[in-house]
PDB file with one MODEL, atoms N, CA, C and O in Angstrom:
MODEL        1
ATOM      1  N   UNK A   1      62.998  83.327 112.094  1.00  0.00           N
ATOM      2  CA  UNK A   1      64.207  83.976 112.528  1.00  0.00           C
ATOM      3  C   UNK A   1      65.386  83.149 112.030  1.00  0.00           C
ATOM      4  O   UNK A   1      65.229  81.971 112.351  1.00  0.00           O
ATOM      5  N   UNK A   2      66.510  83.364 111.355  1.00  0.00           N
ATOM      6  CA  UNK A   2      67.433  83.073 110.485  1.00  0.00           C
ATOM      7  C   UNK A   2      68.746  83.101 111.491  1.00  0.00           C
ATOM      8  O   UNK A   2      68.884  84.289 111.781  1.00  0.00           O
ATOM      9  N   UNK A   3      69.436  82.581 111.935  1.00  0.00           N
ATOM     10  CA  UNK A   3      70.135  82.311 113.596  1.00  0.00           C
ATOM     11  C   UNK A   3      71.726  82.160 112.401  1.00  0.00           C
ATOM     12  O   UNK A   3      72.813  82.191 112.978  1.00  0.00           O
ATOM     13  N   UNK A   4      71.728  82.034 111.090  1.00  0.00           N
ATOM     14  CA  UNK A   4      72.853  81.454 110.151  1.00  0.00           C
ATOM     15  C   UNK A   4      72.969  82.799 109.760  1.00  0.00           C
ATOM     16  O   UNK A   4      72.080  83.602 109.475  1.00  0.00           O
ATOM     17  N   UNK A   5      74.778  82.995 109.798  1.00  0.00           N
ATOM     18  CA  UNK A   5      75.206  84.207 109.308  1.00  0.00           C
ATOM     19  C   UNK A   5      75.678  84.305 107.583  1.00  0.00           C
ATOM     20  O   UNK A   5      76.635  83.707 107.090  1.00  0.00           O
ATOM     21  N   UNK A   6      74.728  85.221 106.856  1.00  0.00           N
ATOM     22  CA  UNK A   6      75.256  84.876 105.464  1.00  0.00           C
ATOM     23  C   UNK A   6      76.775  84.953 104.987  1.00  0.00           C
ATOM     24  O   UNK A   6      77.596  85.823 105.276  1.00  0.00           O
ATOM     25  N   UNK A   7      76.940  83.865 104.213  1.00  0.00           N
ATOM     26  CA  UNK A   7      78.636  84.054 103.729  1.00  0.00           C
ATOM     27  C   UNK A   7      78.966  85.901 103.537  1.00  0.00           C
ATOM     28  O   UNK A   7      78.200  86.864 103.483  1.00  0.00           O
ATOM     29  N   UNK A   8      80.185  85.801 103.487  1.00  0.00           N
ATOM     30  CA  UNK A   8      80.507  87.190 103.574  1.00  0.00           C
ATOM     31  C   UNK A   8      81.005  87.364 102.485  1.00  0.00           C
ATOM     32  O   UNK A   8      81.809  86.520 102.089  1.00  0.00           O
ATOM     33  N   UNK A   9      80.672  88.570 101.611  1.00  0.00           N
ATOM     34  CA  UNK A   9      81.566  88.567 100.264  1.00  0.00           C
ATOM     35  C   UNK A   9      83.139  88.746 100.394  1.00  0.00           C
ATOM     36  O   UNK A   9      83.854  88.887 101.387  1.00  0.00           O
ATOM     37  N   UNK A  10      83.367  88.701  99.295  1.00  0.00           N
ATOM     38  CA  UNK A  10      85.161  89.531  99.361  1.00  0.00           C
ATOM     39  C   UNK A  10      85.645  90.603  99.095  1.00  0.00           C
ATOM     40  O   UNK A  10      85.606  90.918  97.905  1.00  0.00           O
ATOM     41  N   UNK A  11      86.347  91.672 100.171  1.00  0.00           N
ATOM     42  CA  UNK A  11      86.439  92.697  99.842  1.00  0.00           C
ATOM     43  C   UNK A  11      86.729  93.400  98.694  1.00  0.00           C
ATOM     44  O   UNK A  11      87.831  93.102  98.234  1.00  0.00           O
ATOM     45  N   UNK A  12      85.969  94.432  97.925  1.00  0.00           N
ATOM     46  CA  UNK A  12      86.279  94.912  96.455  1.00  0.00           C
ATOM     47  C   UNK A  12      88.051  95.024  96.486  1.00  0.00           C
ATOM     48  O   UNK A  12      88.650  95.576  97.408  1.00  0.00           O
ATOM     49  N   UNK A  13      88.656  94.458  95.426  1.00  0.00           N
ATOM     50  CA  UNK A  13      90.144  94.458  95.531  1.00  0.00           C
ATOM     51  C   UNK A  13      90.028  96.294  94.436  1.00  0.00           C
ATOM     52  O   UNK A  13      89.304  96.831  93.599  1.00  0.00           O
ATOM     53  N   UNK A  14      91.432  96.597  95.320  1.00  0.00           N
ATOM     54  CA  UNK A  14      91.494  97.870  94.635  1.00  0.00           C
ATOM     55  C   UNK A  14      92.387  97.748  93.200  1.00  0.00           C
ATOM     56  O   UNK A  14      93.109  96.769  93.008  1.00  0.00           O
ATOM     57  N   UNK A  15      92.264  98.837  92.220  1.00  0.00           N
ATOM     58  CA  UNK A  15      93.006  98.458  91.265  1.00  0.00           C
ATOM     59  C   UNK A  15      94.368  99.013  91.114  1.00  0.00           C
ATOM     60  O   UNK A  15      94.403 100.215  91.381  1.00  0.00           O
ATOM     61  N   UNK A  16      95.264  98.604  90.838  1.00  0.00           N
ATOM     62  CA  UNK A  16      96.441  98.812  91.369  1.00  0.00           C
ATOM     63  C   UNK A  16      96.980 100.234  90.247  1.00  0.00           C
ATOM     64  O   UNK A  16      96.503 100.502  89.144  1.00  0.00           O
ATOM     65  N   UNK A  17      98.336 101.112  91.134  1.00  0.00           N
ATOM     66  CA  UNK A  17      98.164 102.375  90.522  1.00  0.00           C
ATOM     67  C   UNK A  17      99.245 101.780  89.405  1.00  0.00           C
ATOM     68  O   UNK A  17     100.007 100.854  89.125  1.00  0.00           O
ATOM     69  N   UNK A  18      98.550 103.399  88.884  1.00  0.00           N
ATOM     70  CA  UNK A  18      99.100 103.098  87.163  1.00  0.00           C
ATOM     71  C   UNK A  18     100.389 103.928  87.197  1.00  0.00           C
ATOM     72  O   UNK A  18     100.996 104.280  88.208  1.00  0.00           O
ATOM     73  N   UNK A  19     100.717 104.192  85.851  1.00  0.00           N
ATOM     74  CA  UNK A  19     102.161 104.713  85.701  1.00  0.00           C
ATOM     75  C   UNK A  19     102.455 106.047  86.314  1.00  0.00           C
ATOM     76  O   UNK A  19     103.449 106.307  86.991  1.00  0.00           O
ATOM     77  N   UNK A  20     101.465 106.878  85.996  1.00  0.00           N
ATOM     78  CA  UNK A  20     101.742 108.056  86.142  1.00  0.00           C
ATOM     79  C   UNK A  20     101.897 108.607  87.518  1.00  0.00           C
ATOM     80  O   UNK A  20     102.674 109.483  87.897  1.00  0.00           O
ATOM     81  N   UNK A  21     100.702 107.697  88.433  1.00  0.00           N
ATOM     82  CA  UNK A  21     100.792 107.615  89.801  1.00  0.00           C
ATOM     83  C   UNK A  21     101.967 107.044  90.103  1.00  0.00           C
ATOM     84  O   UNK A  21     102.186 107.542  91.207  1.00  0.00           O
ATOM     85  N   UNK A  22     103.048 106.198  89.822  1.00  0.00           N
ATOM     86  CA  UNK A  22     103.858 106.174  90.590  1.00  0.00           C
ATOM     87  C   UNK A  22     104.977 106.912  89.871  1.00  0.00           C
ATOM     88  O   UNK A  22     105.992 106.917  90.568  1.00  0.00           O
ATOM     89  N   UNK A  23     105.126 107.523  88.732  1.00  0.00           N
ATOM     90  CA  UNK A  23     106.211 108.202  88.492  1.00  0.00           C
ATOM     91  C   UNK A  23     105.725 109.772  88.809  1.00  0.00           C
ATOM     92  O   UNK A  23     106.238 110.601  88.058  1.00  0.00           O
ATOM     93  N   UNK A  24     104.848 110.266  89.773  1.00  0.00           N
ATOM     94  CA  UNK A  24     104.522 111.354  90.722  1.00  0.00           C
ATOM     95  C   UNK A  24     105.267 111.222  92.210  1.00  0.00           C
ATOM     96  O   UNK A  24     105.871 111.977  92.972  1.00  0.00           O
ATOM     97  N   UNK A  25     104.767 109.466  92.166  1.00  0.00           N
ATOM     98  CA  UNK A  25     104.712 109.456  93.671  1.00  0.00           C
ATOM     99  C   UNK A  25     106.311 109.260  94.140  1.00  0.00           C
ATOM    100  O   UNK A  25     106.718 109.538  95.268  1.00  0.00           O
ATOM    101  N   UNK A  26     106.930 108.860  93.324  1.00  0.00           N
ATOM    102  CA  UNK A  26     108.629 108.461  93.523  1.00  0.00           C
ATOM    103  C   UNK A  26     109.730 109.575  93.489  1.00  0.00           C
ATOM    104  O   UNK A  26     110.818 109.585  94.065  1.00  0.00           O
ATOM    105  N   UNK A  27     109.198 110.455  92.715  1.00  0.00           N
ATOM    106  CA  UNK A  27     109.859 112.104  93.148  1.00  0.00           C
ATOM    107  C   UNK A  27     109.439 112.856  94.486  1.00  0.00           C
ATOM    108  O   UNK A  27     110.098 113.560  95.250  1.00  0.00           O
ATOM    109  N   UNK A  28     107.892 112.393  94.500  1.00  0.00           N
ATOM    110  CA  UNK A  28     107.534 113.032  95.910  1.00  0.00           C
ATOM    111  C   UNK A  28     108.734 112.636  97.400  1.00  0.00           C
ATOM    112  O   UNK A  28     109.209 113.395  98.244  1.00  0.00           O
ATOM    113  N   UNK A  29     108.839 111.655  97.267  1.00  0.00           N
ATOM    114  CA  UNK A  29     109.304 110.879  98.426  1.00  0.00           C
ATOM    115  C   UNK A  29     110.431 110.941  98.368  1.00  0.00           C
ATOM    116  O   UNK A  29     110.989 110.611  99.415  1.00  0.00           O
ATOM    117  N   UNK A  30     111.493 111.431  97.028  1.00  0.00           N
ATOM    118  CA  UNK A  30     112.785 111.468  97.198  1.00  0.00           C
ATOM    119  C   UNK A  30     112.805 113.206  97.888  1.00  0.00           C
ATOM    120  O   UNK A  30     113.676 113.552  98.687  1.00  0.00           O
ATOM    121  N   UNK A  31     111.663 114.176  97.394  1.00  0.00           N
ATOM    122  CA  UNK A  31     111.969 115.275  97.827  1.00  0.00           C
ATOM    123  C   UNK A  31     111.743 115.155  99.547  1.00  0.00           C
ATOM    124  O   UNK A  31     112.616 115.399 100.380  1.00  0.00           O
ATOM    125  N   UNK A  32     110.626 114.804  99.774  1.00  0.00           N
ATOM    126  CA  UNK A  32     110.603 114.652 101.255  1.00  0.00           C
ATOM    127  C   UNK A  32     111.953 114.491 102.018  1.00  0.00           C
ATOM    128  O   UNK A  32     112.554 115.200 102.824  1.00  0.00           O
ATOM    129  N   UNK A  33     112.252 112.965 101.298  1.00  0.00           N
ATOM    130  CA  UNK A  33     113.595 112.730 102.589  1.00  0.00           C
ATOM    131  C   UNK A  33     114.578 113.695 102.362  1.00  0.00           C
ATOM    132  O   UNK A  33     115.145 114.155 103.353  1.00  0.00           O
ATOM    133  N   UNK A  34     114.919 114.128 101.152  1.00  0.00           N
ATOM    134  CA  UNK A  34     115.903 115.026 100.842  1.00  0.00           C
ATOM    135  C   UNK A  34     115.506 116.257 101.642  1.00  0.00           C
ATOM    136  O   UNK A  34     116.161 116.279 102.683  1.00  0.00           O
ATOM    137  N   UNK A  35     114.635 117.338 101.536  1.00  0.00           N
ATOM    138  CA  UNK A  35     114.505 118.489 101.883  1.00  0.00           C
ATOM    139  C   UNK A  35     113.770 118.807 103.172  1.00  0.00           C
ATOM    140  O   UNK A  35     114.226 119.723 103.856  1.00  0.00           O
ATOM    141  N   UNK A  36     112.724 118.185 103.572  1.00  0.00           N
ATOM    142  CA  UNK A  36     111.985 118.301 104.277  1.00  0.00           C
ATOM    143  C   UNK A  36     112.645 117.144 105.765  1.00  0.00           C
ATOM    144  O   UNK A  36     112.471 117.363 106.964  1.00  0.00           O
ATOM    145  N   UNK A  37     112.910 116.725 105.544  1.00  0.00           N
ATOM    146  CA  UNK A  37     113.656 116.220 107.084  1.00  0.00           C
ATOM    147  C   UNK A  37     114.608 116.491 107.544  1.00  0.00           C
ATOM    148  O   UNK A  37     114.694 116.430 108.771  1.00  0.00           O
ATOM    149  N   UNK A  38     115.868 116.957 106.659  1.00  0.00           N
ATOM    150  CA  UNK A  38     116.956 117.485 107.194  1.00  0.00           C
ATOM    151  C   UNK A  38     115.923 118.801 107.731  1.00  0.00           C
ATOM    152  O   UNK A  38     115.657 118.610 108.918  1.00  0.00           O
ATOM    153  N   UNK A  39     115.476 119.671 107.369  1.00  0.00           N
ATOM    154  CA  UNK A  39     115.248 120.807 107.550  1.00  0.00           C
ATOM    155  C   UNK A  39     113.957 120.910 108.526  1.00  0.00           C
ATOM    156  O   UNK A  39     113.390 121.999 108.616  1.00  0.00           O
ATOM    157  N   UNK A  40     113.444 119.694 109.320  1.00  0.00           N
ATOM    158  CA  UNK A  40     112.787 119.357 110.128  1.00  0.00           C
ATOM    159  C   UNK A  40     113.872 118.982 111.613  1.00  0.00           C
ATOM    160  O   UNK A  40     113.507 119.223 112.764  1.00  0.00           O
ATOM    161  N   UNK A  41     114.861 118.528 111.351  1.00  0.00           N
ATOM    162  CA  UNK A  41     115.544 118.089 112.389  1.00  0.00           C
ATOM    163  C   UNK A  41     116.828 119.132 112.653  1.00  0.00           C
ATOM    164  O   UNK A  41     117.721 118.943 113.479  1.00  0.00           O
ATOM    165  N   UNK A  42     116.693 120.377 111.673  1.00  0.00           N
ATOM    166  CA  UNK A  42     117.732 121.503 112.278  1.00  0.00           C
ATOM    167  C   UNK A  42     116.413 122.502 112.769  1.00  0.00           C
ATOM    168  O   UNK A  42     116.677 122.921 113.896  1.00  0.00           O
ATOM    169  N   UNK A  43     115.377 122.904 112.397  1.00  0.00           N
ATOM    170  CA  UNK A  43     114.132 123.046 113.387  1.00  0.00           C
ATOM    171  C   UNK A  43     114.220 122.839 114.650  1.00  0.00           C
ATOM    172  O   UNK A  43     114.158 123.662 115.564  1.00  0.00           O
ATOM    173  N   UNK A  44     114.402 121.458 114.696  1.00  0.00           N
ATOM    174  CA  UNK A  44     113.987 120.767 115.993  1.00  0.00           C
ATOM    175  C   UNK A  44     115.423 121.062 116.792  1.00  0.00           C
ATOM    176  O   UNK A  44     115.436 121.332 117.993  1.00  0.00           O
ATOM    177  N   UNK A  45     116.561 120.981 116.026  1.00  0.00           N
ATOM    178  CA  UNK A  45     118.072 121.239 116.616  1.00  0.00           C
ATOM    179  C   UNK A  45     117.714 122.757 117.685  1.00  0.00           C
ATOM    180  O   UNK A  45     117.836 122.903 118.901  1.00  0.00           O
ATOM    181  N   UNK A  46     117.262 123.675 116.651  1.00  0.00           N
ATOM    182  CA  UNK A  46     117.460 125.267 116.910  1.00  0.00           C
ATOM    183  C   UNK A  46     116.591 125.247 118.076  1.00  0.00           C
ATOM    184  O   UNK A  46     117.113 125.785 119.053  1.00  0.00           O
ATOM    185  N   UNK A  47     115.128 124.672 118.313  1.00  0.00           N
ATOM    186  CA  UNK A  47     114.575 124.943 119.232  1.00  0.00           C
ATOM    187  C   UNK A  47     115.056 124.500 120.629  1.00  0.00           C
ATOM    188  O   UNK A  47     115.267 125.223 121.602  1.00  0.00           O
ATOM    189  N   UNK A  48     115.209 122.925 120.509  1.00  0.00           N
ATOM    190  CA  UNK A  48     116.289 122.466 121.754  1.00  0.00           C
ATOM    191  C   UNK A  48     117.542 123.643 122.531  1.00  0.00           C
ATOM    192  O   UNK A  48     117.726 124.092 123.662  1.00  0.00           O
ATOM    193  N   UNK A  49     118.298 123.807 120.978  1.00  0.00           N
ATOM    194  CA  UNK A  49     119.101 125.171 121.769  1.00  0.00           C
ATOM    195  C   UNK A  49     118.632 126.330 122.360  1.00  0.00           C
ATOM    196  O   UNK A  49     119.115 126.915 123.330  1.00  0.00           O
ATOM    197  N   UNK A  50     117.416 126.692 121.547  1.00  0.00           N
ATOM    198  CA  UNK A  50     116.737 127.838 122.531  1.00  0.00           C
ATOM    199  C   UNK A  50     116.633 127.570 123.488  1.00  0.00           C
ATOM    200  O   UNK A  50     117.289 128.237 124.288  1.00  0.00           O
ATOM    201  N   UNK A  51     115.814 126.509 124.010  1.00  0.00           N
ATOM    202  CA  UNK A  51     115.564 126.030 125.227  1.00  0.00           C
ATOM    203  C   UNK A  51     116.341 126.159 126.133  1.00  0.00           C
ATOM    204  O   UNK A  51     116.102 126.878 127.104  1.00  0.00           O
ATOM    205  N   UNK A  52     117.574 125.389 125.962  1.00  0.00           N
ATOM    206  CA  UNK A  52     118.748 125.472 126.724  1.00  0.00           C
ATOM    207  C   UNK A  52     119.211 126.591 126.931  1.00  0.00           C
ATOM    208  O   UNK A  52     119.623 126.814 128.069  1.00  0.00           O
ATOM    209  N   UNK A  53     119.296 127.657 125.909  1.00  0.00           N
ATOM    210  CA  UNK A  53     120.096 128.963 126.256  1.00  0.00           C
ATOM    211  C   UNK A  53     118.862 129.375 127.391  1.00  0.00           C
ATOM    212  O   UNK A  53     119.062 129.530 128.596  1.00  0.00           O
ATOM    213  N   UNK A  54     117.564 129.509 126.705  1.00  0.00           N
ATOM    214  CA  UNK A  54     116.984 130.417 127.825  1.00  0.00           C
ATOM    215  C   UNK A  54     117.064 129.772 129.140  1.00  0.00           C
ATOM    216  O   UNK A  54     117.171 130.567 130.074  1.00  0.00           O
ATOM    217  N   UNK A  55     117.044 128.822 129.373  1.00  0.00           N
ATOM    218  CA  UNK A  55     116.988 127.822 130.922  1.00  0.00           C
ATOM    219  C   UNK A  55     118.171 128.145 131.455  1.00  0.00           C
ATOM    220  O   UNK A  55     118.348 128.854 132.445  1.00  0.00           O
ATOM    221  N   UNK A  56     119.085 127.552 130.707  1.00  0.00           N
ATOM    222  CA  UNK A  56     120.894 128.082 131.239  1.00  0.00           C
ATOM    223  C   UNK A  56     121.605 129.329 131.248  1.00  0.00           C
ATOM    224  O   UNK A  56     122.499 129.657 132.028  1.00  0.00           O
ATOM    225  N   UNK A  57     121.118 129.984 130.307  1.00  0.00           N
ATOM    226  CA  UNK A  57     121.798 131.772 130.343  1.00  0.00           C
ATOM    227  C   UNK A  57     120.736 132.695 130.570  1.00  0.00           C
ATOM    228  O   UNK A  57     120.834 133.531 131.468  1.00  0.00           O
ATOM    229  N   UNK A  58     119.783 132.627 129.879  1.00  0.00           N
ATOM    230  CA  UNK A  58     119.238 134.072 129.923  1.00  0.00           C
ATOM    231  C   UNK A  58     118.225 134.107 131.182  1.00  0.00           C
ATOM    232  O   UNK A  58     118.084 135.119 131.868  1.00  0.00           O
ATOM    233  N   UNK A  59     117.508 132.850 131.424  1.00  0.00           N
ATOM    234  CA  UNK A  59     116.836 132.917 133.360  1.00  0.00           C
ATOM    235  C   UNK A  59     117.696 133.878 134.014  1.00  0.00           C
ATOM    236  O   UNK A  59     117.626 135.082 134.258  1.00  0.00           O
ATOM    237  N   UNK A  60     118.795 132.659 134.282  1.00  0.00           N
ATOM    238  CA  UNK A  60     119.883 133.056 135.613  1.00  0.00           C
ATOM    239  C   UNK A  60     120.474 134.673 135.415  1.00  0.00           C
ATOM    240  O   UNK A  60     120.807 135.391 136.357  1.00  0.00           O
ATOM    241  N   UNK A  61     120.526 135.094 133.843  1.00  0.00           N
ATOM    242  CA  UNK A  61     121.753 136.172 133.966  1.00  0.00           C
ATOM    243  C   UNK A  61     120.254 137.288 134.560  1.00  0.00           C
ATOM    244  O   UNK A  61     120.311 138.097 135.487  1.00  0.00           O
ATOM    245  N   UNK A  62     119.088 136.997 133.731  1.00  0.00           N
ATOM    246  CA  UNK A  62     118.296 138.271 134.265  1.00  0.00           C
ATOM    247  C   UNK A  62     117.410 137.990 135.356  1.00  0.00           C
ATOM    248  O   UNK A  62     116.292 138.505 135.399  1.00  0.00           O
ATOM    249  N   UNK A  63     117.938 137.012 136.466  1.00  0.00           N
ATOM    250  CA  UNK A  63     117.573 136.927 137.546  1.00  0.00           C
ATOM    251  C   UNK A  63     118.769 137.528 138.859  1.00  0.00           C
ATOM    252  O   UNK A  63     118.650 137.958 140.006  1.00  0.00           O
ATOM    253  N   UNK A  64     120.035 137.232 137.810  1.00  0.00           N
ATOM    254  CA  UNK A  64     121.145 138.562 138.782  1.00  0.00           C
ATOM    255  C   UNK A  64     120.841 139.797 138.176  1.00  0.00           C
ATOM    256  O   UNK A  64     120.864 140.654 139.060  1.00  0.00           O
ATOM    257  N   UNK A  65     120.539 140.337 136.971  1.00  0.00           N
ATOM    258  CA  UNK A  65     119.948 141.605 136.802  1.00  0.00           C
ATOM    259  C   UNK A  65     118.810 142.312 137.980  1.00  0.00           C
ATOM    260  O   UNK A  65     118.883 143.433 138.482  1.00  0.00           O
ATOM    261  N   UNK A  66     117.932 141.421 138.178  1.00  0.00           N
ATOM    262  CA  UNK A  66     117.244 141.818 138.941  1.00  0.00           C
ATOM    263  C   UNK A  66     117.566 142.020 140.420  1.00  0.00           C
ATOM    264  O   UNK A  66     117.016 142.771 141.225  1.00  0.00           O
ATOM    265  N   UNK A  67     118.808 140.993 140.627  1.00  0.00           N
ATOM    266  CA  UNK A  67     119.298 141.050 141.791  1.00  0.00           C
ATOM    267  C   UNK A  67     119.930 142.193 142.630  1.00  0.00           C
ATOM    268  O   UNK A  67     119.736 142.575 143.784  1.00  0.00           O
ATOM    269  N   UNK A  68     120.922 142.681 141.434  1.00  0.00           N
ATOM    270  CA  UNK A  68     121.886 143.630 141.801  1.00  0.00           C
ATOM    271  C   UNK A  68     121.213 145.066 141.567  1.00  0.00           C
ATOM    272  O   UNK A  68     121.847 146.092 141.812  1.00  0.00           O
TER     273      UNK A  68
ENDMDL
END
């Protein structure tokens, strides 16, 4: 029974990206921040306002609808 833990190799190093991969990957990321987050955070704007309108106006007004 062998109680000694064998040395451990070294993790395979990866090979680092080449040109084409990063002149893909550097347009990707300018489009992201450019297009896709503004247009993620007026999303997120519009729904908040829904929220609010329906909670603050449209509950209450068609809960006096129902009232009267």
């Amino acid at each position: 029974m062998n109680l000694e833990k064998s040395p451990a190799e070294p993790p395979a190093r990866q090979s680092p990206d080449g040109c084409l991969a990063v002149a893909v990957r550097v347009p990707v990321r300018i489009v992201v921040l450019v297009l896709v987050v503004p247009v993620r955070m007026v999303w997120d704007a519009l729904v908040v306002g829904g929220r609010l309108l329906k909670d603050a106006v449209l509950r209450p007004l068609g809960r006096a609808l129902l009232w009267v």
